[in-house]
């Protein structure tokens, strides 16, 4: 996917208003009925329909009329909402090249007003399961199928919270700068993932440092769970920075021992293969005491003094709750759909509305739309089945016809002095309770 933030320049206030209306509608619809979008966005003279077409053209929305006429956000649409918020908050002013593609994330360089370059991670948790659910065409069980928004947002929140907490305890991690929706902005690590490094000056020292981090994490009540050469960055001075935290668990997790041993094993295996380290010798040579280690020098989980819950306070301070942790673990472990219960949905909407209001205030203060610099041409494009699906846009003429028709209806309904009726539509507005809609409208009316 190419993140062409230049599009932001050409999006109007109304465009963002409608995009946000779709985001809010996705709180309880996988595909948000077009009429509902119109009711939430409340643009004059059926303007919503024109805007929808524009958003569709820029691939910020996906149109679906298989069950009823509606739209959902694409990843790109969600990206733009987060980026716009970040830009309005003054976190950065431009997005540069893509520097990392993870299984469930995309990482870009972003540049601040003073020229500082930071890293922006866009989480894509649930990308795979979202596709699986989509293929089932199970629109009625909409709860589970829109949760890529929820899961990606949770992953970002968790990453931000852990990064902050770990930094407080002097772990070598990037500096957490800001988070919004599924996006985390952090300091840019100068260095390379260890997997790219073929030679080290002091492999033994680096090995001991890394192993020391695993042990110290456990002492602080945590296990990384993905501690390997892909998530360890190293610079020219062989200084280590650990990254990628959404899958971390507490030492009180029922599989803690297994996760701990797996992290340790990954490090041993990598150093043995890549740097020919022989652990028996290196440990015997460098270590006076083998206490707390097995015969190969592997630290024993059971012998580490662990303080479970040690970081709880710091994590809670960043807004990451136990319930968030349960939801995300359920997804990571089971590969299953995390159910978004009503509480978390409410949280989600509150957060979103807060950001809309904030955005609005900042927007008003600045008096003009902020714009982002164009993504450098080097931004890599990625094969992604979901994007391909999104690119299979419906027949343009048919869509235009349908949107125009709805627009005419909306205008006619306004003229008749009443809201357009949903009765003719085939969708069931399950969660779209009118009282709730009016609340959303109120909160949106500042836009
Ligand atoms: P994922 O969860 O998808 O594995 P990671 O956080 O591991 O994502 O990031 C993927 C890649 O992006 C990393 O291997 C690294 O090359 C790059 N990267 C991530 N964060 C940073 C950062 N703060 N500074 C520099 N590069 C980074
Ligand atoms: Mg990673």
Tab-separated table of C-alpha atoms and ligand atoms in Angstrom:
chain	number	residue	atom	x	y	z
A	1	UNK	CA	0.000	0.000	0.000
A	2	UNK	CA	1.332	3.406	-0.857
A	3	UNK	CA	0.688	6.054	1.724
A	4	UNK	CA	0.287	9.083	-0.428
A	5	UNK	CA	-0.341	11.710	2.197
A	6	UNK	CA	-0.484	14.365	-0.476
A	7	UNK	CA	-4.140	13.449	-0.743
A	8	UNK	CA	-4.610	15.141	2.627
A	9	UNK	CA	-4.033	18.457	0.933
A	10	UNK	CA	-7.030	17.960	-1.284
A	11	UNK	CA	-9.453	16.746	1.350
A	12	UNK	CA	-11.852	19.340	2.642
A	13	UNK	CA	-13.426	19.738	6.048
A	14	UNK	CA	-16.545	18.011	4.702
A	15	UNK	CA	-14.451	15.098	3.459
A	16	UNK	CA	-13.050	14.538	6.935
A	17	UNK	CA	-16.438	14.993	8.487
A	18	UNK	CA	-17.896	12.218	6.360
A	19	UNK	CA	-14.827	10.027	6.855
A	20	UNK	CA	-15.263	10.413	10.612
A	21	UNK	CA	-18.969	9.686	10.307
A	22	UNK	CA	-18.079	6.366	8.656
A	23	UNK	CA	-15.594	5.655	11.432
A	24	UNK	CA	-18.249	6.271	14.057
A	25	UNK	CA	-20.769	4.186	12.153
A	26	UNK	CA	-18.306	1.304	12.109
A	27	UNK	CA	-18.723	1.184	15.844
A	28	UNK	CA	-21.618	-1.150	15.213
A	29	UNK	CA	-21.652	-1.851	11.504
A	30	UNK	CA	-19.119	-3.587	9.371
A	31	UNK	CA	-20.591	-1.796	6.400
A	32	UNK	CA	-22.116	1.502	7.435
A	33	UNK	CA	-25.403	2.152	5.624
A	34	UNK	CA	-25.134	5.184	3.373
A	35	UNK	CA	-28.214	6.717	4.959
A	36	UNK	CA	-26.717	6.395	8.399
A	37	UNK	CA	-23.539	8.129	7.229
A	38	UNK	CA	-25.676	10.925	5.896
A	39	UNK	CA	-27.577	11.179	9.170
A	40	UNK	CA	-24.407	11.337	11.231
A	41	UNK	CA	-22.487	13.686	8.934
A	42	UNK	CA	-25.457	15.987	8.395
A	43	UNK	CA	-24.122	17.866	5.452
A	44	UNK	CA	-26.510	20.223	3.778
A	45	UNK	CA	-28.366	19.430	0.564
A	46	UNK	CA	-27.373	15.812	0.396
A	47	UNK	CA	-23.701	16.811	0.214
A	48	UNK	CA	-22.682	13.564	1.887
A	49	UNK	CA	-23.208	11.615	-1.305
A	50	UNK	CA	-20.895	13.806	-3.314
A	51	UNK	CA	-18.261	13.577	-0.613
A	52	UNK	CA	-18.581	9.795	-0.433
A	53	UNK	CA	-17.727	9.610	-4.094
A	54	UNK	CA	-14.623	11.684	-3.572
A	55	UNK	CA	-13.482	9.568	-0.627
A	56	UNK	CA	-14.065	6.461	-2.676
A	57	UNK	CA	-11.998	7.877	-5.506
A	58	UNK	CA	-9.091	8.321	-3.110
A	59	UNK	CA	-9.621	4.778	-1.781
A	60	UNK	CA	-10.258	6.003	1.734
A	61	UNK	CA	-13.552	4.141	1.736
A	62	UNK	CA	-14.761	0.878	0.335
A	63	UNK	CA	-18.217	0.630	-1.159
A	64	UNK	CA	-20.341	-2.446	-0.658
A	65	UNK	CA	-23.846	-2.968	-1.951
A	66	UNK	CA	-24.127	-6.722	-1.692
A	67	UNK	CA	-26.643	-6.656	1.189
A	68	UNK	CA	-27.499	-3.008	1.356
A	69	UNK	CA	-25.808	0.130	0.212
A	70	UNK	CA	-22.977	1.165	2.476
A	71	UNK	CA	-19.350	1.969	3.075
A	72	UNK	CA	-16.512	1.037	5.360
A	73	UNK	CA	-13.160	2.631	6.051
A	74	UNK	CA	-10.156	1.191	4.291
A	75	UNK	CA	-6.842	0.996	6.127
A	76	UNK	CA	-5.883	4.062	4.168
A	77	UNK	CA	-8.967	5.905	5.410
A	78	UNK	CA	-8.141	4.998	8.990
A	79	UNK	CA	-4.492	5.970	8.426
A	80	UNK	CA	-5.548	9.382	7.186
A	81	UNK	CA	-7.757	10.029	10.180
A	82	UNK	CA	-4.894	9.217	12.548
A	83	UNK	CA	-2.352	11.171	10.510
A	84	UNK	CA	-4.634	14.176	10.291
A	85	UNK	CA	-5.056	14.144	14.067
A	86	UNK	CA	-1.312	13.882	14.581
A	87	UNK	CA	-0.656	16.735	12.180
A	88	UNK	CA	-3.318	18.889	13.835
A	89	UNK	CA	-1.745	18.190	17.204
A	90	UNK	CA	1.591	19.318	15.825
A	91	UNK	CA	3.266	15.930	16.407
A	92	UNK	CA	4.728	15.947	12.905
A	93	UNK	CA	4.321	17.875	9.678
A	94	UNK	CA	5.184	15.348	7.005
A	95	UNK	CA	5.351	11.661	6.222
A	96	UNK	CA	8.388	10.253	4.490
A	97	UNK	CA	9.548	6.863	3.294
A	98	UNK	CA	8.438	3.529	4.592
A	99	UNK	CA	11.144	1.987	6.758
A	100	UNK	CA	9.540	-1.219	7.878
A	101	UNK	CA	6.902	-3.688	6.889
A	102	UNK	CA	5.883	-6.038	9.617
A	103	UNK	CA	3.367	-8.829	9.521
A	104	UNK	CA	0.906	-6.598	11.243
A	105	UNK	CA	2.234	-3.108	10.854
A	106	UNK	CA	3.688	-0.538	8.485
A	107	UNK	CA	6.402	1.816	9.678
A	108	UNK	CA	7.137	5.197	8.162
A	109	UNK	CA	9.487	8.039	8.868
A	110	UNK	CA	7.745	11.256	9.827
A	111	UNK	CA	9.291	14.685	10.084
A	112	UNK	CA	8.611	17.301	12.743
A	113	UNK	CA	8.483	21.033	12.245
A	114	UNK	CA	12.055	21.414	13.540
A	115	UNK	CA	13.326	18.765	11.130
A	116	UNK	CA	13.573	15.931	13.658
A	117	UNK	CA	12.729	12.591	12.078
A	118	UNK	CA	10.573	10.174	14.071
A	119	UNK	CA	9.110	6.731	13.382
A	120	UNK	CA	5.371	6.176	12.918
A	121	UNK	CA	4.010	2.682	13.322
A	122	UNK	CA	0.578	1.957	11.870
A	123	UNK	CA	-0.815	-1.198	13.407
A	124	UNK	CA	-2.695	-3.665	11.255
A	125	UNK	CA	-3.737	-6.168	13.858
A	126	UNK	CA	-6.628	-8.250	12.698
A	127	UNK	CA	-5.781	-7.753	9.032
A	128	UNK	CA	-5.762	-11.484	8.425
A	129	UNK	CA	-8.835	-12.311	10.414
A	130	UNK	CA	-10.678	-9.403	8.907
A	131	UNK	CA	-10.128	-10.929	5.509
A	132	UNK	CA	-11.254	-14.331	6.711
A	133	UNK	CA	-14.410	-12.914	8.147
A	134	UNK	CA	-15.084	-10.949	5.027
A	135	UNK	CA	-14.865	-14.040	2.915
A	136	UNK	CA	-17.611	-15.594	4.975
A	137	UNK	CA	-19.844	-12.706	4.018
A	138	UNK	CA	-21.297	-12.856	7.460
A	139	UNK	CA	-22.688	-9.387	7.637
A	140	UNK	CA	-25.062	-10.050	10.458
A	141	UNK	CA	-22.317	-11.004	12.840
A	142	UNK	CA	-20.952	-7.574	12.269
A	143	UNK	CA	-19.486	-7.331	15.757
A	144	UNK	CA	-16.525	-9.469	14.978
A	145	UNK	CA	-15.836	-8.287	11.505
A	146	UNK	CA	-15.084	-4.663	12.062
A	147	UNK	CA	-12.766	-5.321	14.921
A	148	UNK	CA	-9.613	-4.713	12.944
A	149	UNK	CA	-10.221	-1.093	13.894
A	150	UNK	CA	-10.590	-2.003	17.522
A	151	UNK	CA	-7.707	-4.475	17.597
A	152	UNK	CA	-5.299	-2.204	15.772
A	153	UNK	CA	-6.173	0.609	18.114
A	154	UNK	CA	-5.634	-1.629	21.129
A	155	UNK	CA	-2.284	-2.811	19.788
A	156	UNK	CA	-1.177	0.805	19.383
A	157	UNK	CA	-2.345	1.719	22.859
A	158	UNK	CA	-0.551	-1.268	24.353
A	159	UNK	CA	2.631	-0.540	22.467
A	160	UNK	CA	2.598	3.071	23.578
A	161	UNK	CA	1.858	2.191	27.210
A	162	UNK	CA	4.602	-0.439	27.385
A	163	UNK	CA	7.153	1.748	25.676
A	164	UNK	CA	6.531	4.511	28.204
A	165	UNK	CA	6.636	2.163	31.178
A	166	UNK	CA	9.779	0.406	29.980
A	167	UNK	CA	11.499	3.701	29.356
A	168	UNK	CA	10.693	4.800	32.904
A	169	UNK	CA	12.554	1.725	34.102
A	170	UNK	CA	15.551	2.443	31.861
A	171	UNK	CA	15.018	-0.342	29.359
A	172	UNK	CA	16.548	0.385	25.965
A	173	UNK	CA	13.404	1.175	23.966
A	174	UNK	CA	12.444	3.962	21.548
A	175	UNK	CA	10.986	7.059	23.155
A	176	UNK	CA	7.191	6.995	22.960
A	177	UNK	CA	5.987	10.326	21.589
A	178	UNK	CA	2.250	10.046	20.876
A	179	UNK	CA	-0.505	7.633	19.914
A	180	UNK	CA	-3.846	8.008	18.181
A	181	UNK	CA	-6.167	5.293	16.897
A	182	UNK	CA	-3.875	2.566	15.451
A	183	UNK	CA	-0.865	4.825	15.162
A	184	UNK	CA	2.158	5.203	17.456
A	185	UNK	CA	4.833	7.821	16.986
A	186	UNK	CA	8.201	7.132	18.593
A	187	UNK	CA	11.823	8.116	18.261
A	188	UNK	CA	13.632	6.762	15.252
A	189	UNK	CA	16.161	4.131	16.248
A	190	UNK	CA	19.526	4.706	14.593
A	191	UNK	CA	20.623	1.247	13.659
A	192	UNK	CA	19.465	-1.931	11.989
A	193	UNK	CA	17.488	-4.961	12.977
A	194	UNK	CA	19.951	-7.547	14.286
A	195	UNK	CA	18.819	-9.934	11.557
A	196	UNK	CA	20.611	-7.759	9.008
A	197	UNK	CA	23.927	-7.811	10.861
A	198	UNK	CA	26.503	-10.304	9.607
A	199	UNK	CA	29.391	-9.416	11.879
A	200	UNK	CA	29.834	-8.053	15.359
A	201	UNK	CA	32.916	-6.702	17.117
A	202	UNK	CA	31.865	-8.241	20.404
A	203	UNK	CA	29.274	-10.922	19.848
A	204	UNK	CA	29.639	-12.282	23.397
A	205	UNK	CA	28.996	-8.884	24.960
A	206	UNK	CA	26.001	-8.258	22.724
A	207	UNK	CA	24.668	-11.707	23.519
A	208	UNK	CA	25.030	-11.163	27.266
A	209	UNK	CA	23.384	-7.747	27.025
A	210	UNK	CA	20.411	-9.159	25.164
A	211	UNK	CA	20.013	-12.064	27.530
A	212	UNK	CA	20.321	-9.616	30.422
A	213	UNK	CA	17.364	-7.669	29.025
A	214	UNK	CA	15.205	-10.811	28.902
A	215	UNK	CA	16.036	-11.559	32.532
A	216	UNK	CA	15.539	-7.980	33.707
A	217	UNK	CA	12.195	-7.849	31.912
A	218	UNK	CA	11.098	-10.951	33.816
A	219	UNK	CA	12.273	-9.377	37.063
A	220	UNK	CA	9.957	-6.497	36.209
A	221	UNK	CA	7.117	-8.930	35.628
A	222	UNK	CA	7.202	-9.065	31.834
A	223	UNK	CA	7.998	-11.364	28.935
A	224	UNK	CA	8.471	-9.912	25.467
A	225	UNK	CA	7.138	-13.010	23.641
A	226	UNK	CA	8.663	-12.048	20.313
A	227	UNK	CA	12.207	-11.338	21.386
A	228	UNK	CA	14.256	-12.208	18.358
A	229	UNK	CA	16.642	-10.786	15.775
A	230	UNK	CA	13.800	-8.953	14.025
A	231	UNK	CA	12.792	-7.003	17.114
A	232	UNK	CA	16.245	-6.112	18.357
A	233	UNK	CA	17.880	-3.091	16.778
A	234	UNK	CA	21.619	-2.555	16.989
A	235	UNK	CA	23.666	0.508	16.055
A	236	UNK	CA	27.268	0.946	14.912
A	237	UNK	CA	28.454	1.039	18.516
A	238	UNK	CA	26.628	-2.258	19.085
A	239	UNK	CA	24.116	-0.578	21.332
A	240	UNK	CA	20.859	-2.496	21.607
A	241	UNK	CA	17.292	-1.181	21.377
A	242	UNK	CA	14.333	-3.479	21.780
A	243	UNK	CA	11.155	-2.805	19.790
A	244	UNK	CA	7.695	-4.241	19.109
A	245	UNK	CA	5.642	-4.751	22.263
A	246	UNK	CA	1.999	-5.539	21.487
A	247	UNK	CA	2.380	-9.218	22.347
A	248	UNK	CA	4.125	-8.836	25.721
A	249	UNK	CA	2.646	-10.754	28.636
A	250	UNK	CA	2.936	-10.763	32.376
A	251	UNK	CA	5.062	-13.335	34.187
A	252	UNK	CA	1.836	-14.488	35.803
A	253	UNK	CA	0.461	-15.588	32.432
A	254	UNK	CA	-0.320	-19.301	32.434
A	255	UNK	CA	2.164	-19.921	29.612
A	256	UNK	CA	4.783	-17.548	30.968
A	257	UNK	CA	7.466	-20.201	31.364
A	258	UNK	CA	7.018	-21.374	27.783
A	259	UNK	CA	7.144	-17.823	26.385
A	260	UNK	CA	10.205	-17.001	28.453
A	261	UNK	CA	12.039	-20.146	27.358
A	262	UNK	CA	11.097	-19.474	23.756
A	263	UNK	CA	12.515	-15.937	23.866
A	264	UNK	CA	15.721	-17.246	25.428
A	265	UNK	CA	15.965	-20.064	22.907
A	266	UNK	CA	15.585	-17.646	19.985
A	267	UNK	CA	18.558	-15.640	21.201
A	268	UNK	CA	20.708	-18.728	21.767
A	269	UNK	CA	19.851	-20.167	18.391
A	270	UNK	CA	20.507	-16.951	16.512
A	271	UNK	CA	23.887	-16.310	18.125
A	272	UNK	CA	24.970	-19.910	17.663
A	273	UNK	CA	24.107	-19.910	13.972
A	274	UNK	CA	25.057	-16.399	12.975
A	275	UNK	CA	28.103	-15.752	15.175
A	276	UNK	CA	29.183	-19.310	15.963
A	277	UNK	CA	28.925	-18.749	19.676
A	278	UNK	CA	29.507	-21.831	21.738
A	279	UNK	CA	27.605	-21.215	24.905
A	280	UNK	CA	29.266	-23.726	27.161
A	281	UNK	CA	32.575	-21.975	26.629
A	282	UNK	CA	31.425	-18.415	26.541
A	283	UNK	CA	29.396	-18.748	29.697
A	284	UNK	CA	32.147	-20.660	31.485
A	285	UNK	CA	34.687	-18.087	30.402
A	286	UNK	CA	32.695	-14.998	31.217
A	287	UNK	CA	30.585	-15.980	34.129
A	288	UNK	CA	31.837	-16.599	37.617
A	289	UNK	CA	28.533	-17.847	38.789
A	290	UNK	CA	26.139	-20.185	37.005
A	291	UNK	CA	23.488	-19.601	39.576
A	292	UNK	CA	20.030	-19.394	38.054
A	293	UNK	CA	21.181	-20.915	34.781
A	294	UNK	CA	21.023	-24.388	33.301
A	295	UNK	CA	24.113	-26.254	32.086
A	296	UNK	CA	24.107	-24.359	28.773
A	297	UNK	CA	23.837	-21.027	30.558
A	298	UNK	CA	20.165	-20.533	29.819
A	299	UNK	CA	18.474	-18.485	32.519
A	300	UNK	CA	15.848	-20.468	34.447
A	301	UNK	CA	12.482	-18.803	34.641
A	302	UNK	CA	11.659	-20.420	37.969
A	303	UNK	CA	14.749	-18.986	39.595
A	304	UNK	CA	14.235	-15.391	38.552
A	305	UNK	CA	12.793	-13.178	41.224
A	306	UNK	CA	9.729	-11.902	39.497
A	307	UNK	CA	7.543	-9.036	40.485
A	308	UNK	CA	4.295	-9.569	38.657
A	309	UNK	CA	2.192	-6.470	38.300
A	310	UNK	CA	5.204	-4.246	38.812
A	311	UNK	CA	4.426	-2.085	35.799
A	312	UNK	CA	0.661	-2.089	36.276
A	313	UNK	CA	0.579	1.451	37.559
A	314	UNK	CA	2.582	2.857	34.681
A	315	UNK	CA	0.507	0.961	32.151
A	316	UNK	CA	-2.755	2.132	33.660
A	317	UNK	CA	-1.411	5.689	33.574
A	318	UNK	CA	-1.218	5.426	29.790
A	319	UNK	CA	-4.842	4.304	29.662
A	320	UNK	CA	-4.153	0.638	29.038
A	321	UNK	CA	-6.520	-1.418	31.178
A	322	UNK	CA	-6.657	-5.047	32.226
A	323	UNK	CA	-9.654	-5.499	30.010
A	324	UNK	CA	-7.704	-4.160	27.030
A	325	UNK	CA	-5.015	-6.694	27.821
A	326	UNK	CA	-7.521	-9.532	28.019
A	327	UNK	CA	-9.035	-8.572	24.663
A	328	UNK	CA	-5.730	-8.350	22.900
A	329	UNK	CA	-4.428	-11.589	24.391
A	330	UNK	CA	-7.569	-13.405	23.364
A	331	UNK	CA	-6.933	-12.335	19.829
A	332	UNK	CA	-3.196	-13.024	19.793
A	333	UNK	CA	-3.388	-16.410	21.441
A	334	UNK	CA	-6.516	-17.753	19.874
A	335	UNK	CA	-6.081	-16.124	16.506
A	336	UNK	CA	-9.767	-15.680	17.139
A	337	UNK	CA	-11.927	-12.664	16.856
A	338	UNK	CA	-11.826	-10.613	20.008
A	339	UNK	CA	-15.376	-9.713	20.852
A	340	UNK	CA	-15.763	-6.030	21.303
A	341	UNK	CA	-18.277	-5.748	24.064
A	342	UNK	CA	-20.338	-2.697	24.645
A	343	UNK	CA	-17.912	-1.187	27.145
A	344	UNK	CA	-15.024	-1.119	24.782
A	345	UNK	CA	-17.221	0.141	22.001
A	346	UNK	CA	-18.237	3.007	24.165
A	347	UNK	CA	-14.591	3.644	24.960
A	348	UNK	CA	-13.843	3.627	21.290
A	349	UNK	CA	-16.506	6.122	20.389
A	350	UNK	CA	-15.606	8.353	23.303
A	351	UNK	CA	-12.017	8.385	22.182
A	352	UNK	CA	-13.010	9.101	18.647
A	353	UNK	CA	-15.331	11.895	19.605
A	354	UNK	CA	-12.726	13.359	21.865
A	355	UNK	CA	-10.303	13.394	19.006
A	356	UNK	CA	-12.877	14.991	16.729
A	357	UNK	CA	-13.492	17.747	19.238
A	358	UNK	CA	-9.787	18.191	19.826
A	359	UNK	CA	-9.142	18.167	16.146
A	360	UNK	CA	-11.841	20.709	15.665
A	361	UNK	CA	-10.416	23.027	18.289
A	362	UNK	CA	-6.945	22.769	16.868
A	363	UNK	CA	-8.309	23.102	13.420
A	364	UNK	CA	-10.151	26.279	14.325
A	365	UNK	CA	-7.101	27.659	16.063
A	366	UNK	CA	-4.971	27.173	13.062
A	367	UNK	CA	-7.681	28.501	10.829
A	368	UNK	CA	-6.662	26.371	7.927
A	369	UNK	CA	-6.130	22.809	6.958
A	370	UNK	CA	-2.726	21.461	7.750
A	371	UNK	CA	-1.094	19.636	4.965
A	372	UNK	CA	1.419	16.870	4.860
A	373	UNK	CA	4.361	16.555	2.638
A	374	UNK	CA	4.130	14.020	-0.100
A	375	UNK	CA	5.372	10.568	0.626
A	376	UNK	CA	8.719	10.125	-1.003
A	377	UNK	CA	8.628	8.144	-4.147
A	378	UNK	CA	10.636	5.438	-2.394
A	379	UNK	CA	7.639	4.424	-0.299
A	380	UNK	CA	7.292	0.790	-1.013
A	381	UNK	CA	4.145	-0.723	-2.349
A	382	UNK	CA	3.060	-3.910	-0.812
A	383	UNK	CA	1.069	-6.796	-2.071
A	384	UNK	CA	-1.916	-7.139	0.151
A	385	UNK	CA	-4.958	-9.192	-0.553
A	386	UNK	CA	-7.183	-6.817	1.359
A	387	UNK	CA	-5.973	-3.907	-0.669
A	388	UNK	CA	-6.549	-5.820	-3.813
A	389	UNK	CA	-10.079	-6.446	-2.701
A	390	UNK	CA	-10.424	-2.781	-2.004
A	391	UNK	CA	-9.111	-1.965	-5.415
A	392	UNK	CA	-11.764	-4.014	-7.064
A	393	UNK	CA	-14.023	-1.063	-7.102
A	394	UNK	CA	-17.554	-1.495	-8.256
A	395	UNK	CA	-18.710	-0.406	-11.576
A	396	UNK	CA	-18.244	3.337	-11.494
A	397	UNK	CA	-21.337	4.193	-13.479
A	398	UNK	CA	-23.576	2.053	-11.346
A	399	UNK	CA	-22.230	3.556	-8.183
A	400	UNK	CA	-22.611	7.092	-9.430
A	401	UNK	CA	-26.168	6.317	-10.365
A	402	UNK	CA	-26.914	4.880	-6.957
A	403	UNK	CA	-25.282	7.760	-5.104
A	404	UNK	CA	-27.061	10.331	-7.207
A	405	UNK	CA	-30.337	8.601	-6.573
A	406	UNK	CA	-29.785	8.627	-2.847
A	407	UNK	CA	-28.690	12.216	-3.023
A	408	UNK	CA	-31.900	13.144	-4.803
A	409	UNK	CA	-33.893	11.285	-2.170
A	410	UNK	CA	-32.082	13.069	0.615
A	411	UNK	CA	-32.645	16.464	-0.978
A	412	UNK	CA	-36.299	15.688	-1.567
A	413	UNK	CA	-36.696	14.503	2.003
A	414	UNK	CA	-35.076	17.665	3.342
A	415	UNK	CA	-37.378	19.757	1.209
A	416	UNK	CA	-40.344	17.910	2.562
A	417	UNK	CA	-39.081	18.929	5.963
A	418	UNK	CA	-38.394	15.498	7.303
A	419	UNK	CA	-35.507	13.159	7.624
A	420	UNK	CA	-35.071	10.630	4.898
A	421	UNK	CA	-36.581	7.347	5.892
A	422	UNK	CA	-34.653	4.172	6.298
A	423	UNK	CA	-37.706	2.051	5.647
A	424	UNK	CA	-37.047	1.651	1.976
A	425	UNK	CA	-33.579	0.380	2.615
A	426	UNK	CA	-33.001	-3.277	3.071
A	427	UNK	CA	-30.462	-2.919	5.842
A	428	UNK	CA	-31.271	-3.439	9.457
A	429	UNK	CA	-29.998	-0.567	11.456
A	430	UNK	CA	-29.197	-2.798	14.383
A	431	UNK	CA	-27.051	-0.562	16.507
A	432	UNK	CA	-28.121	2.663	14.885
A	433	UNK	CA	-30.462	3.718	17.611
A	434	UNK	CA	-31.733	7.141	16.789
A	435	UNK	CA	-30.992	8.551	20.234
A	436	UNK	CA	-27.431	7.481	19.792
A	437	UNK	CA	-27.297	8.997	16.348
A	438	UNK	CA	-28.406	12.332	17.634
A	439	UNK	CA	-25.693	12.182	20.283
A	440	UNK	CA	-23.101	11.522	17.617
A	441	UNK	CA	-24.493	14.330	15.527
A	442	UNK	CA	-24.266	16.694	18.425
A	443	UNK	CA	-20.669	15.791	18.994
A	444	UNK	CA	-19.946	16.121	15.317
A	445	UNK	CA	-21.747	19.377	14.859
A	446	UNK	CA	-18.628	21.338	15.744
A	447	UNK	CA	-17.015	20.206	12.510
B	1	LIG	P1	5.924	-5.599	13.586
B	1	LIG	O1	5.102	-5.615	14.823
B	1	LIG	O2	5.064	-5.502	12.386
B	1	LIG	O3	6.952	-6.680	13.544
B	1	LIG	P2	8.062	-3.779	14.345
B	1	LIG	O4	7.785	-2.828	15.472
B	1	LIG	O5	8.873	-4.973	14.687
B	1	LIG	O6	6.705	-4.193	13.630
B	1	LIG	O7	8.765	-2.963	13.182
B	1	LIG	C1	9.050	-3.536	11.925
B	1	LIG	C2	10.372	-2.990	11.415
B	1	LIG	O8	10.315	-1.568	11.319
B	1	LIG	C3	11.530	-3.254	12.349
B	1	LIG	O9	12.136	-4.484	12.076
B	1	LIG	C4	12.467	-2.110	12.077
B	1	LIG	O10	13.260	-2.373	10.938
B	1	LIG	C5	11.527	-0.976	11.737
B	1	LIG	N1	11.276	-0.130	12.931
B	1	LIG	C6	10.276	-0.271	13.831
B	1	LIG	N2	10.322	0.675	14.777
B	1	LIG	C7	11.386	1.450	14.480
B	1	LIG	C8	11.975	2.613	15.084
B	1	LIG	N3	11.469	3.169	16.195
B	1	LIG	N4	13.067	3.141	14.498
B	1	LIG	C9	13.595	2.593	13.371
B	1	LIG	N5	13.074	1.518	12.749
B	1	LIG	C10	11.989	0.935	13.291
B	2	LIG	MG1	8.544	-6.957	14.772
